[in-house]
Coordinates of C-alpha atoms in Angstrom, one line a residue:
X1 CA -0.2 0.1 -0.1
X2 CA 2.9 2.4 0.9
X3 CA 4.7 1.6 -2.5
X4 CA 1.7 2.6 -4.4
X5 CA 1.3 5.7 -2.9
X6 CA 4.7 6.8 -3.0
X7 CA 4.2 5.7 -6.7
X8 CA 1.4 7.5 -7.2
X9 CA 2.8 10.8 -5.7
X10 CA 6.1 10.5 -7.5
X11 CA 3.6 10.2 -10.9
X12 CA 1.9 13.2 -9.5
X13 CA 5.2 14.9 -9.3
X14 CA 6.4 14.0 -12.4
X15 CA 2.9 15.6 -14.2
X16 CA 3.1 18.8 -12.2
X17 CA 7.0 19.3 -12.9
X18 CA 6.2 18.7 -16.9
X19 CA 3.5 21.1 -16.9
X20 CA 6.2 23.9 -15.1
X21 CA 8.3 23.1 -17.6
X22 CA 6.1 23.5 -20.5
X23 CA 4.7 26.9 -20.0
X24 CA 2.8 27.1 -23.4
X25 CA -0.4 26.2 -21.7
X26 CA -0.2 29.2 -19.2
X27 CA 0.9 32.0 -21.8
X28 CA -2.4 32.6 -23.2
X29 CA -4.7 31.4 -20.4
X30 CA -7.2 34.7 -20.0
X31 CA -9.8 32.8 -18.0
X32 CA -8.4 32.9 -14.6
X33 CA -9.2 36.2 -12.6
X34 CA -6.8 36.4 -9.6
X35 CA -7.4 39.2 -7.2
X36 CA -5.6 39.2 -3.8
X37 CA -6.9 41.0 -0.8
X38 CA -4.9 43.3 1.5
X39 CA -5.7 41.3 5.0
X40 CA -4.9 38.1 5.3
X41 CA -8.1 36.4 3.6
X42 CA -9.8 35.8 1.1
X43 CA -13.2 37.1 0.7
X44 CA -16.4 36.2 -1.1
X45 CA -15.9 38.3 -3.9
X46 CA -13.1 36.6 -5.3
X47 CA -13.7 34.3 -8.3
X48 CA -11.8 31.6 -9.9
X49 CA -14.0 30.2 -12.7
X50 CA -11.5 27.1 -13.0
X51 CA -12.2 26.4 -8.9
X52 CA -15.9 27.0 -9.7
X53 CA -15.8 24.5 -12.6
X54 CA -14.0 21.7 -10.7
X55 CA -16.3 22.6 -7.1
X56 CA -19.5 20.8 -9.4
X57 CA -16.9 17.8 -10.0
X58 CA -15.1 17.0 -6.4
X59 CA -14.7 13.1 -7.9
X60 CA -12.2 14.7 -10.3
X61 CA -8.6 13.4 -9.5
X62 CA -6.3 15.0 -7.2
X63 CA -3.5 15.6 -10.2
X64 CA -6.0 17.3 -12.2
X65 CA -6.9 19.9 -9.8
X66 CA -3.7 20.4 -9.2
X67 CA -2.5 20.7 -12.5
X68 CA -5.0 23.3 -13.1
X69 CA -4.1 25.4 -10.0
X70 CA -0.6 25.0 -11.1
X71 CA -1.2 26.3 -14.7
X72 CA -3.5 29.2 -13.2
X73 CA -0.3 30.4 -10.8
X74 CA 2.0 30.4 -13.6
X75 CA -0.4 32.4 -15.5
X76 CA -1.3 34.6 -12.5
X77 CA 2.1 35.2 -12.2
X78 CA 3.2 36.1 -15.7
X79 CA 0.0 38.4 -15.8
X80 CA 1.2 40.0 -12.9
X81 CA 5.1 40.5 -13.2
X82 CA 5.0 41.7 -16.6
X83 CA 8.7 41.4 -18.4
X84 CA 7.8 43.3 -21.7
X85 CA 10.2 46.0 -22.1
X86 CA 7.1 47.8 -24.4
X87 CA 5.2 47.9 -20.6
X88 CA 3.5 50.8 -20.9
X89 CA 4.5 54.0 -18.9
X90 CA 1.5 54.9 -17.2
X91 CA 1.0 51.1 -15.7
X92 CA 4.9 51.3 -14.9
X93 CA 4.3 54.8 -12.7
X94 CA 0.9 53.1 -11.0
X95 CA 3.1 49.8 -10.0
X96 CA 6.1 52.1 -8.9
X97 CA 3.5 54.2 -6.6
X98 CA 2.0 51.3 -5.3
X99 CA 5.5 50.7 -4.1
X100 CA 5.2 53.1 -1.7
X101 CA 8.1 55.5 -3.5
X102 CA 10.7 58.0 -2.3
X103 CA 9.4 60.8 -0.9
X104 CA 10.5 64.6 -1.3
X105 CA 12.4 64.2 2.5
X106 CA 14.8 61.5 3.1
X107 CA 14.2 60.9 6.6
X108 CA 11.8 62.4 9.9
X109 CA 12.8 66.0 9.5
X110 CA 9.6 67.7 9.1
X111 CA 9.3 70.6 6.8
X112 CA 12.2 71.1 4.4
X113 CA 15.1 69.0 2.8
X114 CA 16.3 66.3 5.0
X115 CA 19.7 65.4 4.8
X116 CA 20.9 62.2 2.6
X117 CA 20.9 58.8 4.5
X118 CA 24.0 56.5 3.9
X119 CA 23.0 53.0 3.7
X120 CA 23.0 51.4 7.1
X121 CA 21.9 54.5 9.0
X122 CA 19.2 55.3 11.4
X123 CA 17.5 59.1 11.3
X124 CA 15.3 59.4 14.4
X125 CA 13.4 62.5 15.8
X126 CA 11.3 62.8 19.1
X127 CA 7.7 63.4 18.2
X128 CA 4.8 65.1 19.9
X129 CA 1.7 63.9 18.1
X130 CA -1.0 66.8 17.1
X131 CA -4.1 66.2 19.0
X132 CA -3.2 65.2 22.4
X133 CA -4.1 67.1 25.4
X134 CA -2.4 70.1 26.7
X135 CA 0.1 69.8 29.3
X136 CA 1.3 66.6 28.6
X137 CA 5.1 66.8 29.0
X138 CA 8.0 64.9 27.0
X139 CA 6.1 61.3 26.1
X140 CA 9.2 59.5 25.1
X141 CA 7.8 59.1 21.7
X142 CA 10.1 58.8 18.4
X143 CA 9.7 58.0 15.0
X144 CA 12.3 57.3 12.8
X145 CA 13.7 55.6 9.2
X146 CA 16.1 53.1 8.6
X147 CA 18.2 53.2 5.6
X148 CA 18.3 49.2 4.8
X149 CA 21.9 47.9 3.8
X150 CA 22.1 45.5 0.9
X151 CA 19.2 46.7 -0.9
X152 CA 19.0 49.7 -3.8
X153 CA 17.2 52.1 -2.1
X154 CA 14.9 50.7 0.6
X155 CA 13.5 52.5 4.0
X156 CA 12.1 51.4 7.1
X157 CA 9.8 53.4 9.0
X158 CA 9.1 52.7 12.4
X159 CA 7.7 54.3 16.0
X160 CA 9.0 53.7 19.4
X161 CA 6.9 54.2 22.4
X162 CA 9.2 54.6 25.5
X163 CA 7.5 52.8 28.5
X164 CA 4.8 54.7 30.7
X165 CA 6.2 52.7 33.8
X166 CA 9.9 51.9 34.0
X167 CA 13.2 52.4 31.7
X168 CA 13.9 48.8 32.9
X169 CA 10.6 47.4 31.0
X170 CA 11.4 45.1 28.1
X171 CA 11.8 46.3 24.8
X172 CA 9.0 44.7 22.6
X173 CA 9.0 44.8 18.8
X174 CA 5.4 44.3 17.2
X175 CA 4.6 43.0 13.8
X176 CA 1.2 43.5 12.0
X177 CA 0.2 41.0 9.5
X178 CA -1.4 40.9 6.3
X179 CA 1.1 40.5 4.7
X180 CA 1.5 44.2 3.8
X181 CA -0.9 46.2 6.3
X182 CA 1.0 48.7 8.5
X183 CA 1.9 48.5 12.1
X184 CA 0.0 52.4 12.2
X185 CA -3.6 49.9 12.7
X186 CA -2.1 48.8 15.9
X187 CA -0.4 51.9 17.1
X188 CA -4.1 53.3 16.6
X189 CA -6.4 50.7 17.3
X190 CA -5.3 48.1 18.9
X191 CA -2.5 48.0 21.4
X192 CA -0.8 51.3 21.1
X193 CA -0.6 54.6 23.3
X194 CA -3.7 56.0 22.1
X195 CA -6.6 56.0 19.7
X196 CA -8.2 58.4 17.1
X197 CA -11.6 59.9 18.4
X198 CA -13.8 61.0 15.4
X199 CA -12.8 64.8 16.2
X200 CA -9.2 63.6 15.4
X201 CA -8.1 64.2 18.9
X202 CA -5.7 61.6 20.6
X203 CA -7.5 59.5 23.5
X204 CA -5.0 57.7 25.9
X205 CA -5.4 53.7 25.6
X206 CA -5.2 52.5 29.3
X207 CA -4.3 49.2 27.7
X208 CA -1.4 50.1 25.6
X209 CA 1.2 47.9 25.9
X210 CA 3.4 51.1 26.3
X211 CA 2.3 50.5 30.1
X212 CA 4.5 47.7 30.5
X213 CA 7.1 47.9 27.8
X214 CA 9.2 50.1 25.4
X215 CA 7.5 49.4 22.5
X216 CA 8.4 49.4 18.6
X217 CA 5.9 49.4 15.7
X218 CA 7.8 48.8 12.3
X219 CA 6.4 49.4 8.9
X220 CA 7.5 46.1 7.0
X221 CA 8.1 44.7 4.7
X222 CA 9.5 47.3 2.3
X223 CA 6.2 48.8 0.7
X224 CA 3.9 48.8 4.0
X225 CA 2.7 51.6 5.6
X226 CA 5.4 54.5 5.4
X227 CA 8.4 52.4 4.2
X228 CA 9.3 52.3 0.9
X229 CA 11.6 52.3 -1.9
X230 CA 12.3 53.8 -5.2
X231 CA 13.7 50.5 -6.8
X232 CA 11.0 47.4 -7.2
X233 CA 13.8 44.9 -6.6
X234 CA 13.5 45.6 -2.9
X235 CA 10.4 44.0 -2.6
X236 CA 10.5 41.0 -0.4
X237 CA 9.2 37.5 -1.4
X238 CA 10.2 35.5 1.9
X239 CA 11.3 35.0 5.1
X240 CA 14.7 35.2 4.7
X241 CA 14.8 39.1 3.2
X242 CA 11.8 39.9 5.6
X243 CA 14.0 38.5 9.0
X244 CA 17.4 39.8 7.6
X245 CA 16.0 43.4 7.1
X246 CA 14.5 43.4 10.3
X247 CA 17.4 41.6 12.1
X248 CA 19.6 44.8 10.5
X249 CA 17.4 47.3 11.7
X250 CA 17.7 46.1 15.3
X251 CA 21.3 46.3 15.3
X252 CA 21.4 49.9 14.3
X253 CA 18.5 50.9 16.6
X254 CA 20.2 49.5 19.8
X255 CA 23.6 51.0 18.7
X256 CA 21.2 54.4 18.9
X257 CA 19.5 53.4 21.8
X258 CA 22.5 51.9 24.4
X259 CA 19.9 52.8 26.9
X260 CA 18.1 49.5 26.0
X261 CA 20.7 46.8 25.3
X262 CA 20.3 45.0 28.4
X263 CA 16.7 44.7 28.8
X264 CA 14.7 41.9 27.9
X265 CA 13.3 41.7 24.2
X266 CA 10.2 40.1 23.3
X267 CA 9.2 39.7 19.5
X268 CA 5.4 39.8 19.3
X269 CA 3.1 40.3 16.5
X270 CA -0.8 39.1 14.9
X271 CA -2.1 37.2 11.6
X272 CA 0.6 37.0 9.1
X273 CA 2.9 37.7 11.8
X274 CA 2.7 33.8 12.5
X275 CA 5.4 33.7 9.3
X276 CA 7.3 36.5 10.2
X277 CA 8.0 36.0 14.2
X278 CA 9.7 32.4 13.8
X279 CA 11.7 33.2 11.3
X280 CA 12.6 36.6 12.8
X281 CA 13.4 34.9 16.4
X282 CA 15.5 32.3 14.5
X283 CA 17.5 35.1 12.9
X284 CA 18.1 37.1 16.1
X285 CA 19.2 33.5 18.1
X286 CA 21.6 32.9 15.2
X287 CA 22.9 36.5 15.3
X288 CA 23.7 35.7 19.1
X289 CA 25.1 32.8 18.9
X290 CA 27.8 34.0 16.3
X291 CA 28.5 36.9 18.2
X292 CA 27.1 39.2 15.3
X293 CA 27.1 42.6 16.3
X294 CA 25.5 43.7 19.7
X295 CA 23.8 41.0 21.4
X296 CA 19.9 41.4 21.7
X297 CA 18.6 39.7 24.8
X298 CA 16.1 37.7 23.1
X299 CA 13.7 36.3 26.2
X300 CA 10.6 35.1 23.9
X301 CA 7.8 35.7 21.4
X302 CA 4.5 36.0 21.0
X303 CA 1.9 35.1 18.2
X304 CA -2.0 36.2 18.3
X305 CA -4.3 34.3 15.8
X306 CA -1.3 33.7 13.6
X307 CA -0.8 31.6 10.5
X308 CA 2.2 29.5 11.0
X309 CA 1.7 25.8 10.1
X310 CA -1.0 26.2 7.1
X311 CA -1.2 22.4 6.4
X312 CA -2.7 21.8 10.2
X313 CA -4.6 25.2 10.0
X314 CA -6.1 25.2 6.6
X315 CA -7.6 21.5 7.5
X316 CA -9.0 22.8 11.1
X317 CA -11.2 25.2 9.0
X318 CA -14.0 23.2 8.3
X319 CA -13.8 21.5 11.4
X320 CA -14.1 25.1 13.2
X321 CA -16.9 26.6 10.9
X322 CA -18.8 23.5 11.8
X323 CA -18.2 23.7 15.5
X324 CA -19.5 27.5 15.3
X325 CA -22.4 26.4 13.4
X326 CA -21.2 28.2 10.4
X327 CA -21.8 25.4 7.8
X328 CA -24.0 22.4 7.9
X329 CA -22.7 18.9 7.7
X330 CA -23.6 18.4 3.9
X331 CA -21.2 21.4 3.5
X332 CA -18.6 20.4 5.5
X333 CA -18.4 17.0 3.9
X334 CA -18.2 18.7 0.6
X335 CA -15.9 21.2 1.2
X336 CA -13.2 18.5 3.1
X337 CA -13.2 17.1 -0.3
X338 CA -10.4 19.9 -1.0
X339 CA -8.4 18.6 1.8
X340 CA -6.4 15.8 0.2
X341 CA -5.2 18.2 -2.7
X342 CA -4.2 21.2 -0.3
X343 CA -2.1 18.7 1.8
X344 CA -0.5 17.4 -1.4
X345 CA -0.1 20.8 -3.0
X346 CA 1.7 22.0 0.4
X347 CA 3.9 19.2 -0.1
X348 CA 4.8 20.5 -3.3
X349 CA 5.4 23.9 -2.3
X350 CA 9.2 25.0 -3.3
X351 CA 9.8 21.8 -5.3
X352 CA 9.0 23.5 -8.7
X353 CA 9.9 27.2 -7.5
X354 CA 7.3 29.7 -7.2
X355 CA 4.7 28.3 -9.6
X356 CA 4.0 25.3 -7.1
X357 CA 3.5 27.4 -3.8
X358 CA 1.5 29.6 -5.6
X359 CA -0.7 26.7 -6.8
X360 CA -1.0 25.4 -3.0
X361 CA -2.0 29.3 -2.1
X362 CA -4.9 28.8 -4.7
X363 CA -5.8 25.3 -3.9
X364 CA -6.0 25.4 -0.1
X365 CA -7.9 29.0 -0.3
X366 CA -10.6 27.2 -2.0
X367 CA -11.5 25.9 1.5
X368 CA -11.4 29.1 3.1
X369 CA -13.3 30.8 0.4
X370 CA -15.9 27.8 0.3
X371 CA -16.7 28.8 3.9
X372 CA -17.1 32.4 2.8
X373 CA -19.5 32.1 0.5
X374 CA -21.5 30.2 2.9
X375 CA -21.2 32.5 5.6
X376 CA -21.7 35.7 3.6
X377 CA -21.1 38.9 5.0
X378 CA -19.9 37.8 8.7
X379 CA -16.6 39.3 9.9
X380 CA -13.8 36.4 9.4
X381 CA -11.9 38.1 12.4
X382 CA -15.1 37.5 14.6
X383 CA -17.9 35.7 13.5
X384 CA -20.3 37.3 15.8
X385 CA -20.1 40.3 13.8
X386 CA -20.9 41.7 10.4
X387 CA -18.0 42.4 7.9
X388 CA -18.2 46.0 6.9
X389 CA -15.8 47.8 4.7
X390 CA -12.9 46.0 2.5
X391 CA -11.2 45.4 5.6
X392 CA -14.0 44.6 8.3
X393 CA -13.8 47.5 10.2
X394 CA -13.3 51.3 9.4
X395 CA -10.1 52.5 9.5
X396 CA -11.0 56.1 7.9
X397 CA -10.2 57.9 10.7
X398 CA -6.3 56.7 10.5
X399 CA -6.4 58.0 6.9
X400 CA -7.7 61.3 7.7
X401 CA -5.3 61.5 10.4
X402 CA -2.0 61.1 8.5
X403 CA -3.6 63.2 5.5
X404 CA -2.7 66.1 8.4
X405 CA 0.2 68.5 7.3
X406 CA 1.0 68.9 10.8
X407 CA 1.1 65.3 11.5
X408 CA 3.2 64.6 8.5
X409 CA 5.4 67.1 9.7
X410 CA 5.7 65.8 13.3
X411 CA 6.8 62.7 12.3
X412 CA 8.9 63.8 9.0
X413 CA 7.2 61.8 6.3
X414 CA 7.1 64.4 3.9
X415 CA 4.8 63.5 1.2
X416 CA 5.1 59.8 1.4
X417 CA 1.5 58.0 0.5
X418 CA 0.6 56.1 3.4
X419 CA -0.2 52.8 2.4
X420 CA -2.4 51.0 5.2
X421 CA -2.2 47.5 3.5
X422 CA 0.0 47.3 0.6
X423 CA -1.7 44.9 -2.6
X424 CA 2.0 44.8 -4.1
X425 CA 3.7 43.5 -0.6
X426 CA 0.6 41.0 -0.4
X427 CA 1.4 39.7 -3.8
X428 CA 5.0 39.6 -3.3
X429 CA 4.5 37.3 -0.5
X430 CA 2.0 34.7 -2.1
X431 CA 4.6 32.4 -2.4
X432 CA 5.7 32.5 1.2
X433 CA 2.2 31.9 2.4
X434 CA 2.0 28.3 2.4
X435 CA 5.3 27.5 3.9
X436 CA 5.6 26.0 7.3
X437 CA 7.4 28.2 9.9
X438 CA 7.0 25.9 12.9
X439 CA 10.1 24.1 11.7
X440 CA 12.4 26.6 13.5
X441 CA 10.4 27.1 16.6
X442 CA 11.6 23.4 18.6
X443 CA 15.1 24.9 18.4
X444 CA 14.2 27.9 20.3
X445 CA 12.1 26.1 22.6
X446 CA 15.5 23.7 23.2
X447 CA 17.2 26.7 24.1
X448 CA 15.0 28.3 26.8
X449 CA 13.4 30.7 24.3
X450 CA 9.9 31.0 25.8
X451 CA 6.9 30.8 23.1
X452 CA 3.2 32.0 23.6
X453 CA 0.7 31.3 21.0
X454 CA -2.7 33.1 21.9
X455 CA -5.9 32.8 20.2
X456 CA -9.2 34.7 20.7
X457 CA -12.3 32.2 20.4
X458 CA -14.2 34.0 18.0
X459 CA -11.3 34.5 15.1
X460 CA -12.2 32.4 12.0
X461 CA -9.2 33.2 9.7
X462 CA -6.2 32.3 12.1
X463 CA -8.6 30.2 14.3
X464 CA -8.1 29.0 17.9
X465 CA -8.6 25.2 17.1
X466 CA -5.8 25.4 14.2
X467 CA -3.6 26.9 16.0
X468 CA -4.2 24.5 18.8
X469 CA -3.4 21.7 16.7
X470 CA -0.1 23.0 15.4
X471 CA 1.2 23.8 18.9
X472 CA 0.2 20.3 19.9
X473 CA 1.7 18.6 16.7
X474 CA 5.2 20.2 17.2
X475 CA 7.9 18.0 17.8
X476 CA 10.3 18.9 20.5
X477 CA 11.9 17.2 23.6
X478 CA 8.5 18.2 25.7
X479 CA 6.0 17.4 23.4
X480 CA 4.7 14.6 25.3
X481 CA 4.8 16.7 28.3
X482 CA 3.1 19.6 27.1
X483 CA 0.4 17.3 25.4
X484 CA -0.3 15.5 28.6
X485 CA -0.6 18.6 30.5
X486 CA -3.7 19.7 32.0
X487 CA -5.5 23.1 31.2
X488 CA -5.3 25.8 33.7
X489 CA -8.3 28.4 34.0
X490 CA -6.9 31.9 33.6
X491 CA -8.9 34.1 36.1
X492 CA -9.0 37.8 35.7
X493 CA -10.8 39.9 38.4
X494 CA -12.6 36.7 39.5
X495 CA -13.5 35.5 36.2
X496 CA -12.6 32.6 33.9
X497 CA -10.7 34.8 31.1
X498 CA -9.5 31.6 28.9
X499 CA -7.8 28.6 29.3
X500 CA -3.9 28.1 29.4
X501 CA -1.7 25.1 28.9
X502 CA 2.0 25.2 29.7
X503 CA 5.3 22.9 29.8
X504 CA 8.7 24.5 29.8
X505 CA 8.9 27.2 27.7
X506 CA 5.8 26.5 25.5
X507 CA 2.6 28.4 26.4
X508 CA -0.9 28.2 24.7
X509 CA -3.7 30.5 25.7
X510 CA -7.2 30.2 24.4
X511 CA -9.1 33.6 25.3
X512 CA -12.5 33.7 25.8
X513 CA -14.9 36.2 24.1
X514 CA -12.0 38.3 22.8
X515 CA -10.8 39.2 19.6
X516 CA -7.0 40.2 18.8
X517 CA -7.0 41.7 15.7
X518 CA -8.7 44.6 17.3
X519 CA -7.9 44.5 21.0
X520 CA -9.4 48.2 21.9
X521 CA -12.4 47.5 20.5
X522 CA -13.2 46.1 23.8
X523 CA -14.3 48.0 26.8
X524 CA -13.9 45.3 29.2
X525 CA -10.4 44.8 31.0
X526 CA -8.0 43.5 28.9
X527 CA -7.1 39.6 29.3
X528 CA -4.2 40.0 27.2
X529 CA -2.7 42.3 29.1
X530 CA -2.9 40.5 32.2
X531 CA -1.0 37.7 30.8
X532 CA 1.4 39.6 28.8
X533 CA 2.6 41.3 32.1
X534 CA 3.0 38.0 33.7
X535 CA 4.9 36.4 30.3
X536 CA 7.2 39.5 29.9
X537 CA 8.8 39.5 33.6
X538 CA 8.9 35.6 32.9

């Protein structure tokens, strides 16, 4: 039986490899319409005509389905990355603008021209944002640009908010997901120091993470938020490029701020940061072991409702949807027929270059899109709510805030366009999407790096069930003890706020009635803040 299965897989791989080599079938394919979303989602408006044709023929063999998607992937990539020298100038200009191009100022200098920034140089200033209450003293707020070395012209934008508590509090870096969504979404709508009122004033957030840490919010990869380049070759396509950029930034950041070098350091983020964070943490850990530059006092990382191990997490979609009464049993059985080809497509990801990973993305997202076609307008970040707007929430105040000339002068971004969620970055990272980033975590656990995976119970797109499954499936020396350990109630103010499972350096927290993409939308006591205070203090 095993020999027959291996022979079948070899034949499938052979056929798919031949399909990739023979691009003639893709060159003139105009039937595939591929519309990537600016968040970690595929909504019901997306259409894949080839997929829809095959949905009505679920008995079609896996090889046919995969071949079609591989063909579609190659076609989509050709349509997205034109190499023709006659590519129209107007289209080229739009492409360049979408990459978040060179502003009039080279760094945070407010009005007037800024000095040029050499590669590897960091330019930073203290800022006081308009809209804050009168009488507020020096806040220890900073904004800056870092000119990335080993790039053609990439600049990384960041905010630093010093702790409202003690200078000795941990240094925390926050990475928003997407991929391609700005960390300013977190600054003003999630865990930053303040939020934006309807009259464009700033209101202090009593649950801001700057109450317990010195926190850095970074716009990355290049092209996200206020980060930019004048050269599209600086666009990142995988975690190696992303993690190297972030590690390079940290080296120069700690050189600029030696007062924080000895502080504990934690990496945090949400959504697609489930990919960013394990790779970034591994890069920091490797740098420390090799004595590269400044030693970074990495103590741990935390991922909220993240995408880390797609093979396991995509398989959990239908189970979660059925458990939450989002789909019927008949829908469950029908959609589950996409799981075997999804699993096989993920195995192929990376064996045939970018096309196989694009095929895996398209095959596997048919699971999620099929569910969304049934649930309609439900908010995939919180299934109790309706999705309103392209991102399911109203972020219009953020755009208004950054349109204010006084705000732009305060943070020194000149006339650069603010890109809340970059379609260009999203597209560039599609071939990274289906890669398993869990593989680097066991080494970190064995070396004593603390890991927290947390998830709210009503998030569909990176749901708690899929996250729990990959955490429990992860092979490391403490796996058996972690799996057999009992869940502990996590109590806040006398109320059970979640359940926690821990062993050694690994922690999994399921939080009740919470949604961690938009933490500030909750009026009740912030459960996550309570746990993070414990986690950051080890």
